[in-house]
Amino acid sequence: MQHNNIDLTGRSAIVTGGASGIGLAVVRRLLDSGARVAVWDVSERSLEAIRPELPADRTHLARLDVTDWAAVEAAAGAAADAFGGLDILVNGAGIADGTSVVQDYPLETWHRELAVNLTGVFHTCRAVIPHLLANGYGRIVNVSSMTAKDGSPNQAGYVASKAGVLALTKTLGRELAESGVVVNAVTPTLFDTPLYRTWAESMSPEVSEWAASRIPMKRVGRPDEAAAMIAWMVSEECSFTTGMTFDLSGGRASF
Ligand SMILES: NC(=O)c1ccc[n+]([C@@H]2O[C@H](COP(=O)([O-])OP(=O)(O)OC[C@H]3O[C@@H](n4cnc5c(N)ncnc54)[C@H](O)[C@@H]3O)[C@@H](O)[C@H]2O)c1
């Protein structure tokens, strides 16, 4: 597909979960648009796999767990120093490990999903926002999930964490409304990524077919389709919308 040109020349971005799936598509799209990008991901193997394709002069790869506040704070400082400031944060890191109803949901899975998907976003926002405020400009996009809007069986920890991301996004929108920093979220439905494929394999074929059949366009999304929307959301032109949720659901969401 032909890209619209979104000019991010001179902008400095951090993308968490940037070594795979939607995050990686965002990294590629932001680099195509001229930005410098710090890619933060917990998977050393995935980071090493993408290293050869990325321009070394505009990319900074860091192995980092977003649940580790001290590591996030240090990495934000290092990225700001390396790039001479920060403009953009895209929170793509996420896990979806639950496969059972609430009464059987492993406590460990619940705590880990909340820690990565919600506390991780809180950590990166907490660490990066001071750098954006120093600029008087910033764009943050938090990747939530369609399931945050209408629930999903067997995924309580995931769904609750993603709903928390929407509430955090609304709060940040209010807190930062006069600062030049805008904060929005996206709610993807199923997207063809390693996370989705692992989830689909862990479910019975009936459950994954049922989930895909709920998408009116009758297909899952492509990561580059999410990246196209996010690239605009992190541009200067997304200037009068904050605390809001943008749909990426093939027509599934009507609110
Ligand atoms: N694929 C879908 O169907 C779908 C649907 C709705 C929402 N999402 C959300 O989109 C985002 C991207 O998911 P994806 O499908 O591209 O998955 P993915 O597994 O392909 O990519 C997620 C990346 O996050 C990284 N990550 C996981 N835990 C981390 C941690 N603690 N610290 C740093 N990095 C960590 C992983 O190593 C991986 O590279 C996630 O937040 C996910 O919840 C995905």
PDB file of C-alpha atoms and ligand atoms in Angstrom:
ATOM      1  CA  MET A   1       0.000   0.000   0.000  1.00  0.00           C
ATOM      2  CA  GLN A   2       1.186   3.533  -0.804  1.00  0.00           C
ATOM      3  CA  HIS A   3       2.027   5.497   2.377  1.00  0.00           C
ATOM      4  CA  ASN A   4       0.933   9.049   2.979  1.00  0.00           C
ATOM      5  CA  ASN A   5       3.999  11.119   3.757  1.00  0.00           C
ATOM      6  CA  ILE A   6       4.005  12.052   7.409  1.00  0.00           C
ATOM      7  CA  ASP A   7       7.043  14.163   8.128  1.00  0.00           C
ATOM      8  CA  LEU A   8       8.648  13.355  11.474  1.00  0.00           C
ATOM      9  CA  THR A   9      12.095  14.607  10.504  1.00  0.00           C
ATOM     10  CA  GLY A  10      13.954  15.801  13.575  1.00  0.00           C
ATOM     11  CA  ARG A  11      11.552  14.098  15.978  1.00  0.00           C
ATOM     12  CA  SER A  12      12.809  11.621  18.568  1.00  0.00           C
ATOM     13  CA  ALA A  13      10.649   8.669  19.533  1.00  0.00           C
ATOM     14  CA  ILE A  14      10.580   5.774  21.973  1.00  0.00           C
ATOM     15  CA  VAL A  15       8.599   2.684  20.988  1.00  0.00           C
ATOM     16  CA  THR A  16       8.148  -0.019  23.627  1.00  0.00           C
ATOM     17  CA  GLY A  17       7.567  -3.551  22.432  1.00  0.00           C
ATOM     18  CA  GLY A  18       9.211  -2.265  19.274  1.00  0.00           C
ATOM     19  CA  ALA A  19      10.939  -5.510  18.330  1.00  0.00           C
ATOM     20  CA  SER A  20       7.791  -7.349  17.203  1.00  0.00           C
ATOM     21  CA  GLY A  21       4.299  -7.041  15.786  1.00  0.00           C
ATOM     22  CA  ILE A  22       2.517  -3.705  15.975  1.00  0.00           C
ATOM     23  CA  GLY A  23       5.453  -2.030  17.760  1.00  0.00           C
ATOM     24  CA  LEU A  24       7.870  -3.092  15.040  1.00  0.00           C
ATOM     25  CA  ALA A  25       5.515  -1.809  12.330  1.00  0.00           C
ATOM     26  CA  VAL A  26       5.440   1.532  14.184  1.00  0.00           C
ATOM     27  CA  VAL A  27       9.250   1.597  14.407  1.00  0.00           C
ATOM     28  CA  ARG A  28       9.518   1.030  10.647  1.00  0.00           C
ATOM     29  CA  ARG A  29       6.902   3.653   9.849  1.00  0.00           C
ATOM     30  CA  LEU A  30       8.453   6.298  12.144  1.00  0.00           C
ATOM     31  CA  LEU A  31      11.895   5.649  10.650  1.00  0.00           C
ATOM     32  CA  ASP A  32      10.385   5.945   7.139  1.00  0.00           C
ATOM     33  CA  SER A  33       8.953   9.281   8.258  1.00  0.00           C
ATOM     34  CA  GLY A  34      12.387  10.578   9.259  1.00  0.00           C
ATOM     35  CA  ALA A  35      12.293  10.180  13.050  1.00  0.00           C
ATOM     36  CA  ARG A  36      15.028   8.840  15.312  1.00  0.00           C
ATOM     37  CA  VAL A  37      13.712   5.885  17.254  1.00  0.00           C
ATOM     38  CA  ALA A  38      14.671   4.195  20.516  1.00  0.00           C
ATOM     39  CA  VAL A  39      13.345   0.637  20.443  1.00  0.00           C
ATOM     40  CA  TRP A  40      12.721  -0.780  23.905  1.00  0.00           C
ATOM     41  CA  ASP A  41      11.905  -4.453  24.213  1.00  0.00           C
ATOM     42  CA  VAL A  42      12.403  -7.218  26.774  1.00  0.00           C
ATOM     43  CA  SER A  43      13.403  -9.754  24.105  1.00  0.00           C
ATOM     44  CA  GLU A  44      17.108  -9.650  23.279  1.00  0.00           C
ATOM     45  CA  ARG A  45      16.551 -12.235  20.556  1.00  0.00           C
ATOM     46  CA  SER A  46      13.889 -10.116  18.793  1.00  0.00           C
ATOM     47  CA  LEU A  47      16.034  -6.993  19.096  1.00  0.00           C
ATOM     48  CA  GLU A  48      19.022  -8.751  17.539  1.00  0.00           C
ATOM     49  CA  ALA A  49      16.793 -10.109  14.759  1.00  0.00           C
ATOM     50  CA  ILE A  50      15.692  -6.621  13.676  1.00  0.00           C
ATOM     51  CA  ARG A  51      19.027  -4.835  14.223  1.00  0.00           C
ATOM     52  CA  PRO A  52      20.371  -5.425  10.679  1.00  0.00           C
ATOM     53  CA  GLU A  53      17.342  -3.829   8.987  1.00  0.00           C
ATOM     54  CA  LEU A  54      17.401  -0.594  11.017  1.00  0.00           C
ATOM     55  CA  PRO A  55      19.511   2.492  10.200  1.00  0.00           C
ATOM     56  CA  ALA A  56      22.183   2.534  12.942  1.00  0.00           C
ATOM     57  CA  ASP A  57      22.522   6.337  12.878  1.00  0.00           C
ATOM     58  CA  ARG A  58      18.843   6.922  13.734  1.00  0.00           C
ATOM     59  CA  THR A  59      18.022   3.913  15.875  1.00  0.00           C
ATOM     60  CA  HIS A  60      18.890   3.019  19.435  1.00  0.00           C
ATOM     61  CA  LEU A  61      18.006  -0.492  20.650  1.00  0.00           C
ATOM     62  CA  ALA A  62      17.633  -1.219  24.365  1.00  0.00           C
ATOM     63  CA  ARG A  63      16.756  -4.466  26.114  1.00  0.00           C
ATOM     64  CA  LEU A  64      14.437  -3.378  28.852  1.00  0.00           C
ATOM     65  CA  ASP A  65      11.530  -4.689  30.928  1.00  0.00           C
ATOM     66  CA  VAL A  66       8.879  -1.981  31.272  1.00  0.00           C
ATOM     67  CA  THR A  67       7.937  -3.337  34.712  1.00  0.00           C
ATOM     68  CA  ASP A  68      11.359  -2.224  36.011  1.00  0.00           C
ATOM     69  CA  TRP A  69      10.945   1.429  37.013  1.00  0.00           C
ATOM     70  CA  ALA A  70      14.652   2.105  37.546  1.00  0.00           C
ATOM     71  CA  ALA A  71      15.521   0.671  34.130  1.00  0.00           C
ATOM     72  CA  VAL A  72      12.787   2.694  32.412  1.00  0.00           C
ATOM     73  CA  GLU A  73      13.850   5.929  34.094  1.00  0.00           C
ATOM     74  CA  ALA A  74      17.495   5.357  33.166  1.00  0.00           C
ATOM     75  CA  ALA A  75      16.646   4.442  29.566  1.00  0.00           C
ATOM     76  CA  ALA A  76      14.483   7.543  29.144  1.00  0.00           C
ATOM     77  CA  GLY A  77      17.390   9.690  30.318  1.00  0.00           C
ATOM     78  CA  ALA A  78      19.801   7.862  28.003  1.00  0.00           C
ATOM     79  CA  ALA A  79      17.479   8.252  24.984  1.00  0.00           C
ATOM     80  CA  ALA A  80      16.963  11.958  25.713  1.00  0.00           C
ATOM     81  CA  ASP A  81      20.738  12.451  25.981  1.00  0.00           C
ATOM     82  CA  ALA A  82      21.448  10.466  22.807  1.00  0.00           C
ATOM     83  CA  PHE A  83      18.784  12.246  20.755  1.00  0.00           C
ATOM     84  CA  GLY A  84      19.006  15.688  22.384  1.00  0.00           C
ATOM     85  CA  GLY A  85      15.428  15.507  23.734  1.00  0.00           C
ATOM     86  CA  LEU A  86      12.307  13.424  23.265  1.00  0.00           C
ATOM     87  CA  ASP A  87       9.078  14.106  21.343  1.00  0.00           C
ATOM     88  CA  ILE A  88       7.176  10.848  20.958  1.00  0.00           C
ATOM     89  CA  LEU A  89       6.328   7.805  23.087  1.00  0.00           C
ATOM     90  CA  VAL A  90       4.433   4.812  21.717  1.00  0.00           C
ATOM     91  CA  ASN A  91       3.565   2.174  24.320  1.00  0.00           C
ATOM     92  CA  GLY A  92       3.302  -1.078  22.384  1.00  0.00           C
ATOM     93  CA  ALA A  93       4.747  -3.582  24.868  1.00  0.00           C
ATOM     94  CA  GLY A  94       2.132  -6.058  26.003  1.00  0.00           C
ATOM     95  CA  ILE A  95       1.422  -9.651  26.901  1.00  0.00           C
ATOM     96  CA  ALA A  96      -1.723 -11.782  26.777  1.00  0.00           C
ATOM     97  CA  ASP A  97      -1.202 -14.980  28.735  1.00  0.00           C
ATOM     98  CA  GLY A  98      -4.611 -15.809  30.203  1.00  0.00           C
ATOM     99  CA  THR A  99      -6.618 -18.734  28.881  1.00  0.00           C
ATOM    100  CA  SER A 100      -9.150 -19.443  31.634  1.00  0.00           C
ATOM    101  CA  VAL A 101     -12.252 -18.072  33.295  1.00  0.00           C
ATOM    102  CA  VAL A 102     -11.863 -15.785  36.307  1.00  0.00           C
ATOM    103  CA  GLN A 103     -12.406 -18.470  38.956  1.00  0.00           C
ATOM    104  CA  ASP A 104      -9.506 -20.477  37.476  1.00  0.00           C
ATOM    105  CA  TYR A 105      -7.347 -17.549  36.389  1.00  0.00           C
ATOM    106  CA  PRO A 106      -3.794 -18.034  37.710  1.00  0.00           C
ATOM    107  CA  LEU A 107      -2.925 -15.289  40.203  1.00  0.00           C
ATOM    108  CA  GLU A 108       0.537 -15.014  38.704  1.00  0.00           C
ATOM    109  CA  THR A 109      -0.887 -14.398  35.217  1.00  0.00           C
ATOM    110  CA  TRP A 110      -3.205 -11.686  36.529  1.00  0.00           C
ATOM    111  CA  HIS A 111      -0.352  -9.892  38.333  1.00  0.00           C
ATOM    112  CA  ARG A 112       2.055 -10.173  35.402  1.00  0.00           C
ATOM    113  CA  GLU A 113      -0.495  -8.865  32.864  1.00  0.00           C
ATOM    114  CA  LEU A 114      -1.303  -5.894  35.084  1.00  0.00           C
ATOM    115  CA  ALA A 115       2.407  -5.259  35.649  1.00  0.00           C
ATOM    116  CA  VAL A 116       3.427  -5.293  31.979  1.00  0.00           C
ATOM    117  CA  ASN A 117       0.344  -3.881  30.283  1.00  0.00           C
ATOM    118  CA  LEU A 118      -0.729  -1.233  32.790  1.00  0.00           C
ATOM    119  CA  THR A 119       2.105  -0.498  35.220  1.00  0.00           C
ATOM    120  CA  GLY A 120       4.522  -0.628  32.286  1.00  0.00           C
ATOM    121  CA  VAL A 121       2.617   2.184  30.544  1.00  0.00           C
ATOM    122  CA  PHE A 122       2.506   4.162  33.804  1.00  0.00           C
ATOM    123  CA  HIS A 123       6.287   3.731  34.190  1.00  0.00           C
ATOM    124  CA  THR A 124       7.154   4.892  30.680  1.00  0.00           C
ATOM    125  CA  CYS A 125       4.776   7.853  30.851  1.00  0.00           C
ATOM    126  CA  ARG A 126       6.127   8.815  34.279  1.00  0.00           C
ATOM    127  CA  ALA A 127       9.698   8.687  33.003  1.00  0.00           C
ATOM    128  CA  VAL A 128       9.193  10.321  29.599  1.00  0.00           C
ATOM    129  CA  ILE A 129       6.689  13.097  30.365  1.00  0.00           C
ATOM    130  CA  PRO A 130       9.258  15.342  32.121  1.00  0.00           C
ATOM    131  CA  HIS A 131      11.336  15.260  28.917  1.00  0.00           C
ATOM    132  CA  LEU A 132       8.285  16.161  26.802  1.00  0.00           C
ATOM    133  CA  LEU A 133       7.343  18.984  29.159  1.00  0.00           C
ATOM    134  CA  ALA A 134      10.885  20.314  28.865  1.00  0.00           C
ATOM    135  CA  ASN A 135      10.164  20.569  25.109  1.00  0.00           C
ATOM    136  CA  GLY A 136       6.701  22.053  25.520  1.00  0.00           C
ATOM    137  CA  TYR A 137       5.666  19.451  22.945  1.00  0.00           C
ATOM    138  CA  GLY A 138       4.941  15.753  22.873  1.00  0.00           C
ATOM    139  CA  ARG A 139       2.829  12.961  21.490  1.00  0.00           C
ATOM    140  CA  ILE A 140       2.014   9.757  23.403  1.00  0.00           C
ATOM    141  CA  VAL A 141       0.075   6.805  21.998  1.00  0.00           C
ATOM    142  CA  ASN A 142      -0.909   3.920  24.262  1.00  0.00           C
ATOM    143  CA  VAL A 143      -1.812   0.631  22.605  1.00  0.00           C
ATOM    144  CA  SER A 144      -4.845  -0.731  24.436  1.00  0.00           C
ATOM    145  CA  SER A 145      -7.241  -3.300  22.978  1.00  0.00           C
ATOM    146  CA  MET A 146     -10.767  -3.594  21.652  1.00  0.00           C
ATOM    147  CA  THR A 147     -11.348  -6.029  24.527  1.00  0.00           C
ATOM    148  CA  ALA A 148     -11.049  -3.088  26.942  1.00  0.00           C
ATOM    149  CA  LYS A 149     -14.338  -1.777  25.546  1.00  0.00           C
ATOM    150  CA  ASP A 150     -16.461  -4.885  25.446  1.00  0.00           C
ATOM    151  CA  GLY A 151     -14.674  -7.566  27.481  1.00  0.00           C
ATOM    152  CA  SER A 152     -13.432 -10.963  26.381  1.00  0.00           C
ATOM    153  CA  PRO A 153     -13.829 -14.357  28.025  1.00  0.00           C
ATOM    154  CA  ASN A 154     -10.757 -16.124  29.443  1.00  0.00           C
ATOM    155  CA  GLN A 155      -8.631 -12.964  29.403  1.00  0.00           C
ATOM    156  CA  ALA A 156      -9.558 -11.134  32.613  1.00  0.00           C
ATOM    157  CA  GLY A 157      -6.074  -9.860  33.440  1.00  0.00           C
ATOM    158  CA  TYR A 158      -5.411  -8.723  29.902  1.00  0.00           C
ATOM    159  CA  VAL A 159      -8.785  -7.015  29.505  1.00  0.00           C
ATOM    160  CA  ALA A 160      -8.625  -5.282  32.892  1.00  0.00           C
ATOM    161  CA  SER A 161      -5.090  -4.048  32.214  1.00  0.00           C
ATOM    162  CA  LYS A 162      -6.103  -2.664  28.808  1.00  0.00           C
ATOM    163  CA  ALA A 163      -9.168  -0.922  30.284  1.00  0.00           C
ATOM    164  CA  GLY A 164      -6.800   0.613  32.827  1.00  0.00           C
ATOM    165  CA  VAL A 165      -4.691   1.943  29.947  1.00  0.00           C
ATOM    166  CA  LEU A 166      -7.740   3.792  28.577  1.00  0.00           C
ATOM    167  CA  ALA A 167      -8.451   5.329  32.003  1.00  0.00           C
ATOM    168  CA  LEU A 168      -4.787   6.324  32.368  1.00  0.00           C
ATOM    169  CA  THR A 169      -4.886   7.874  28.890  1.00  0.00           C
ATOM    170  CA  LYS A 170      -7.944   9.962  29.794  1.00  0.00           C
ATOM    171  CA  THR A 171      -6.255  11.130  32.987  1.00  0.00           C
ATOM    172  CA  LEU A 172      -3.056  12.090  31.170  1.00  0.00           C
ATOM    173  CA  GLY A 173      -5.122  13.931  28.552  1.00  0.00           C
ATOM    174  CA  ARG A 174      -6.634  16.047  31.304  1.00  0.00           C
ATOM    175  CA  GLU A 175      -3.364  16.545  33.209  1.00  0.00           C
ATOM    176  CA  LEU A 176      -1.382  17.617  30.141  1.00  0.00           C
ATOM    177  CA  ALA A 177      -4.067  19.425  28.123  1.00  0.00           C
ATOM    178  CA  GLU A 178      -2.394  22.829  28.335  1.00  0.00           C
ATOM    179  CA  SER A 179       1.178  21.594  28.003  1.00  0.00           C
ATOM    180  CA  GLY A 180       1.582  20.862  24.285  1.00  0.00           C
ATOM    181  CA  VAL A 181       1.693  17.137  25.068  1.00  0.00           C
ATOM    182  CA  VAL A 182      -1.244  15.134  23.731  1.00  0.00           C
ATOM    183  CA  VAL A 183      -1.962  11.575  24.832  1.00  0.00           C
ATOM    184  CA  ASN A 184      -4.253   9.186  23.010  1.00  0.00           C
ATOM    185  CA  ALA A 185      -4.901   5.459  22.800  1.00  0.00           C
ATOM    186  CA  VAL A 186      -5.718   2.943  20.106  1.00  0.00           C
ATOM    187  CA  THR A 187      -7.913  -0.111  20.557  1.00  0.00           C
ATOM    188  CA  PRO A 188      -6.904  -2.797  18.049  1.00  0.00           C
ATOM    189  CA  THR A 189      -9.027  -5.832  17.494  1.00  0.00           C
ATOM    190  CA  LEU A 190      -7.181  -8.959  16.312  1.00  0.00           C
ATOM    191  CA  PHE A 191      -3.978  -8.132  14.425  1.00  0.00           C
ATOM    192  CA  ASP A 192      -1.751 -10.622  12.690  1.00  0.00           C
ATOM    193  CA  THR A 193       1.260 -10.634  15.031  1.00  0.00           C
ATOM    194  CA  PRO A 194       3.177 -13.244  17.043  1.00  0.00           C
ATOM    195  CA  LEU A 195       1.044 -12.380  20.122  1.00  0.00           C
ATOM    196  CA  TYR A 196      -2.177 -13.030  18.193  1.00  0.00           C
ATOM    197  CA  ARG A 197      -0.884 -16.243  16.639  1.00  0.00           C
ATOM    198  CA  THR A 198       0.214 -17.615  20.041  1.00  0.00           C
ATOM    199  CA  TRP A 199      -3.144 -16.699  21.562  1.00  0.00           C
ATOM    200  CA  ALA A 200      -5.095 -18.282  18.683  1.00  0.00           C
ATOM    201  CA  GLU A 201      -3.076 -21.494  18.983  1.00  0.00           C
ATOM    202  CA  SER A 202      -3.749 -21.652  22.736  1.00  0.00           C
ATOM    203  CA  MET A 203      -7.524 -21.444  22.217  1.00  0.00           C
ATOM    204  CA  SER A 204      -9.847 -24.017  20.735  1.00  0.00           C
ATOM    205  CA  PRO A 205     -10.391 -23.385  16.992  1.00  0.00           C
ATOM    206  CA  GLU A 206     -14.022 -22.503  17.824  1.00  0.00           C
ATOM    207  CA  VAL A 207     -12.959 -19.666  20.147  1.00  0.00           C
ATOM    208  CA  SER A 208     -10.454 -18.126  17.729  1.00  0.00           C
ATOM    209  CA  GLU A 209     -12.870 -18.488  14.793  1.00  0.00           C
ATOM    210  CA  TRP A 210     -15.617 -16.898  16.892  1.00  0.00           C
ATOM    211  CA  ALA A 211     -13.299 -13.979  17.768  1.00  0.00           C
ATOM    212  CA  ALA A 212     -12.353 -13.358  14.114  1.00  0.00           C
ATOM    213  CA  SER A 213     -15.963 -13.705  12.944  1.00  0.00           C
ATOM    214  CA  ARG A 214     -16.957 -10.747  15.156  1.00  0.00           C
ATOM    215  CA  ILE A 215     -14.958  -8.384  12.927  1.00  0.00           C
ATOM    216  CA  PRO A 216     -17.361  -6.957  10.303  1.00  0.00           C
ATOM    217  CA  MET A 217     -14.570  -6.726   7.682  1.00  0.00           C
ATOM    218  CA  LYS A 218     -14.085 -10.493   8.217  1.00  0.00           C
ATOM    219  CA  ARG A 219     -10.336 -10.360   8.504  1.00  0.00           C
ATOM    220  CA  VAL A 220      -7.690  -9.596  11.105  1.00  0.00           C
ATOM    221  CA  GLY A 221      -5.720  -6.348  10.884  1.00  0.00           C
ATOM    222  CA  ARG A 222      -2.219  -5.919   9.514  1.00  0.00           C
ATOM    223  CA  PRO A 223       0.411  -4.290  11.764  1.00  0.00           C
ATOM    224  CA  ASP A 224       1.139  -1.658   9.080  1.00  0.00           C
ATOM    225  CA  GLU A 225      -2.525  -0.566   9.291  1.00  0.00           C
ATOM    226  CA  ALA A 226      -2.075   0.155  12.997  1.00  0.00           C
ATOM    227  CA  ALA A 227       1.228   1.917  12.291  1.00  0.00           C
ATOM    228  CA  ALA A 228      -0.425   4.169   9.688  1.00  0.00           C
ATOM    229  CA  MET A 229      -2.915   5.488  12.234  1.00  0.00           C
ATOM    230  CA  ILE A 230      -0.300   5.805  14.971  1.00  0.00           C
ATOM    231  CA  ALA A 231       2.100   7.695  12.658  1.00  0.00           C
ATOM    232  CA  TRP A 232      -0.542  10.372  12.199  1.00  0.00           C
ATOM    233  CA  MET A 233      -1.388  10.370  15.919  1.00  0.00           C
ATOM    234  CA  VAL A 234       2.252  11.141  16.809  1.00  0.00           C
ATOM    235  CA  SER A 235       2.524  13.907  14.209  1.00  0.00           C
ATOM    236  CA  GLU A 236       2.057  17.633  14.847  1.00  0.00           C
ATOM    237  CA  GLU A 237      -1.229  17.471  12.958  1.00  0.00           C
ATOM    238  CA  CYS A 238      -2.880  15.483  15.744  1.00  0.00           C
ATOM    239  CA  SER A 239      -3.194  18.669  17.754  1.00  0.00           C
ATOM    240  CA  PHE A 240      -6.747  19.081  19.087  1.00  0.00           C
ATOM    241  CA  THR A 241      -7.507  15.587  20.361  1.00  0.00           C
ATOM    242  CA  THR A 242      -6.270  14.275  23.700  1.00  0.00           C
ATOM    243  CA  GLY A 243      -7.308  11.626  26.211  1.00  0.00           C
ATOM    244  CA  MET A 244      -9.199   9.922  23.380  1.00  0.00           C
ATOM    245  CA  THR A 245      -9.342   6.429  21.935  1.00  0.00           C
ATOM    246  CA  PHE A 246      -8.937   5.760  18.204  1.00  0.00           C
ATOM    247  CA  ASP A 247     -10.545   2.665  16.731  1.00  0.00           C
ATOM    248  CA  LEU A 248      -8.667  -0.087  14.878  1.00  0.00           C
ATOM    249  CA  SER A 249     -11.305  -2.772  14.717  1.00  0.00           C
ATOM    250  CA  GLY A 250     -12.426  -3.398  11.138  1.00  0.00           C
ATOM    251  CA  GLY A 251     -15.838  -2.021  12.004  1.00  0.00           C
ATOM    252  CA  ARG A 252     -16.318  -3.991  15.222  1.00  0.00           C
ATOM    253  CA  ALA A 253     -16.496  -0.952  17.492  1.00  0.00           C
ATOM    254  CA  SER A 254     -19.324   1.455  16.852  1.00  0.00           C
ATOM    255  CA  PHE A 255     -18.626   3.669  19.877  1.00  0.00           C
TER     256      PHE A 255
HETATM  257  N1  LIG B   1      -2.199  -8.624  18.002  1.00  0.00           N
HETATM  258  C1  LIG B   1      -3.418  -8.379  18.443  1.00  0.00           C
HETATM  259  O1  LIG B   1      -4.380  -9.034  18.036  1.00  0.00           O
HETATM  260  C2  LIG B   1      -3.642  -7.257  19.439  1.00  0.00           C
HETATM  261  C3  LIG B   1      -4.958  -6.880  19.684  1.00  0.00           C
HETATM  262  C4  LIG B   1      -5.189  -5.855  20.597  1.00  0.00           C
HETATM  263  C5  LIG B   1      -4.145  -5.230  21.238  1.00  0.00           C
HETATM  264  N2  LIG B   1      -2.860  -5.635  20.992  1.00  0.00           N
HETATM  265  C6  LIG B   1      -1.792  -4.967  21.717  1.00  0.00           C
HETATM  266  O2  LIG B   1      -0.844  -4.489  20.812  1.00  0.00           O
HETATM  267  C7  LIG B   1       0.436  -4.417  21.462  1.00  0.00           C
HETATM  268  C8  LIG B   1       1.460  -5.094  20.584  1.00  0.00           C
HETATM  269  O3  LIG B   1       1.117  -6.469  20.523  1.00  0.00           O
HETATM  270  P1  LIG B   1       1.543  -7.415  19.331  1.00  0.00           P
HETATM  271  O4  LIG B   1       0.350  -8.159  18.923  1.00  0.00           O
HETATM  272  O5  LIG B   1       2.341  -6.652  18.353  1.00  0.00           O
HETATM  273  O6  LIG B   1       2.443  -8.457  20.160  1.00  0.00           O
HETATM  274  P2  LIG B   1       3.946  -8.993  19.984  1.00  0.00           P
HETATM  275  O7  LIG B   1       4.083 -10.087  20.965  1.00  0.00           O
HETATM  276  O8  LIG B   1       4.226  -9.247  18.545  1.00  0.00           O
HETATM  277  O9  LIG B   1       4.814  -7.737  20.440  1.00  0.00           O
HETATM  278  C9  LIG B   1       4.846  -7.328  21.772  1.00  0.00           C
HETATM  279  C10 LIG B   1       6.275  -6.977  22.122  1.00  0.00           C
HETATM  280  O10 LIG B   1       6.282  -6.514  23.480  1.00  0.00           O
HETATM  281  C11 LIG B   1       7.467  -7.026  24.081  1.00  0.00           C
HETATM  282  N3  LIG B   1       7.290  -7.079  25.526  1.00  0.00           N
HETATM  283  C12 LIG B   1       6.522  -7.962  26.231  1.00  0.00           C
HETATM  284  N4  LIG B   1       6.679  -7.756  27.540  1.00  0.00           N
HETATM  285  C13 LIG B   1       7.544  -6.720  27.678  1.00  0.00           C
HETATM  286  C14 LIG B   1       8.101  -6.058  28.789  1.00  0.00           C
HETATM  287  N5  LIG B   1       7.808  -6.436  30.046  1.00  0.00           N
HETATM  288  N6  LIG B   1       8.955  -5.019  28.569  1.00  0.00           N
HETATM  289  C15 LIG B   1       9.286  -4.656  27.311  1.00  0.00           C
HETATM  290  N7  LIG B   1       8.807  -5.274  26.223  1.00  0.00           N
HETATM  291  C16 LIG B   1       7.933  -6.285  26.393  1.00  0.00           C
HETATM  292  C17 LIG B   1       7.636  -8.406  23.481  1.00  0.00           C
HETATM  293  O11 LIG B   1       8.961  -8.895  23.634  1.00  0.00           O
HETATM  294  C18 LIG B   1       7.249  -8.161  22.031  1.00  0.00           C
HETATM  295  O12 LIG B   1       8.376  -7.826  21.248  1.00  0.00           O
HETATM  296  C19 LIG B   1       0.261  -5.097  22.822  1.00  0.00           C
HETATM  297  O13 LIG B   1       0.114  -4.111  23.815  1.00  0.00           O
HETATM  298  C20 LIG B   1      -1.020  -5.882  22.642  1.00  0.00           C
HETATM  299  O14 LIG B   1      -1.681  -6.094  23.857  1.00  0.00           O
HETATM  300  C21 LIG B   1      -2.579  -6.638  20.101  1.00  0.00           C
END
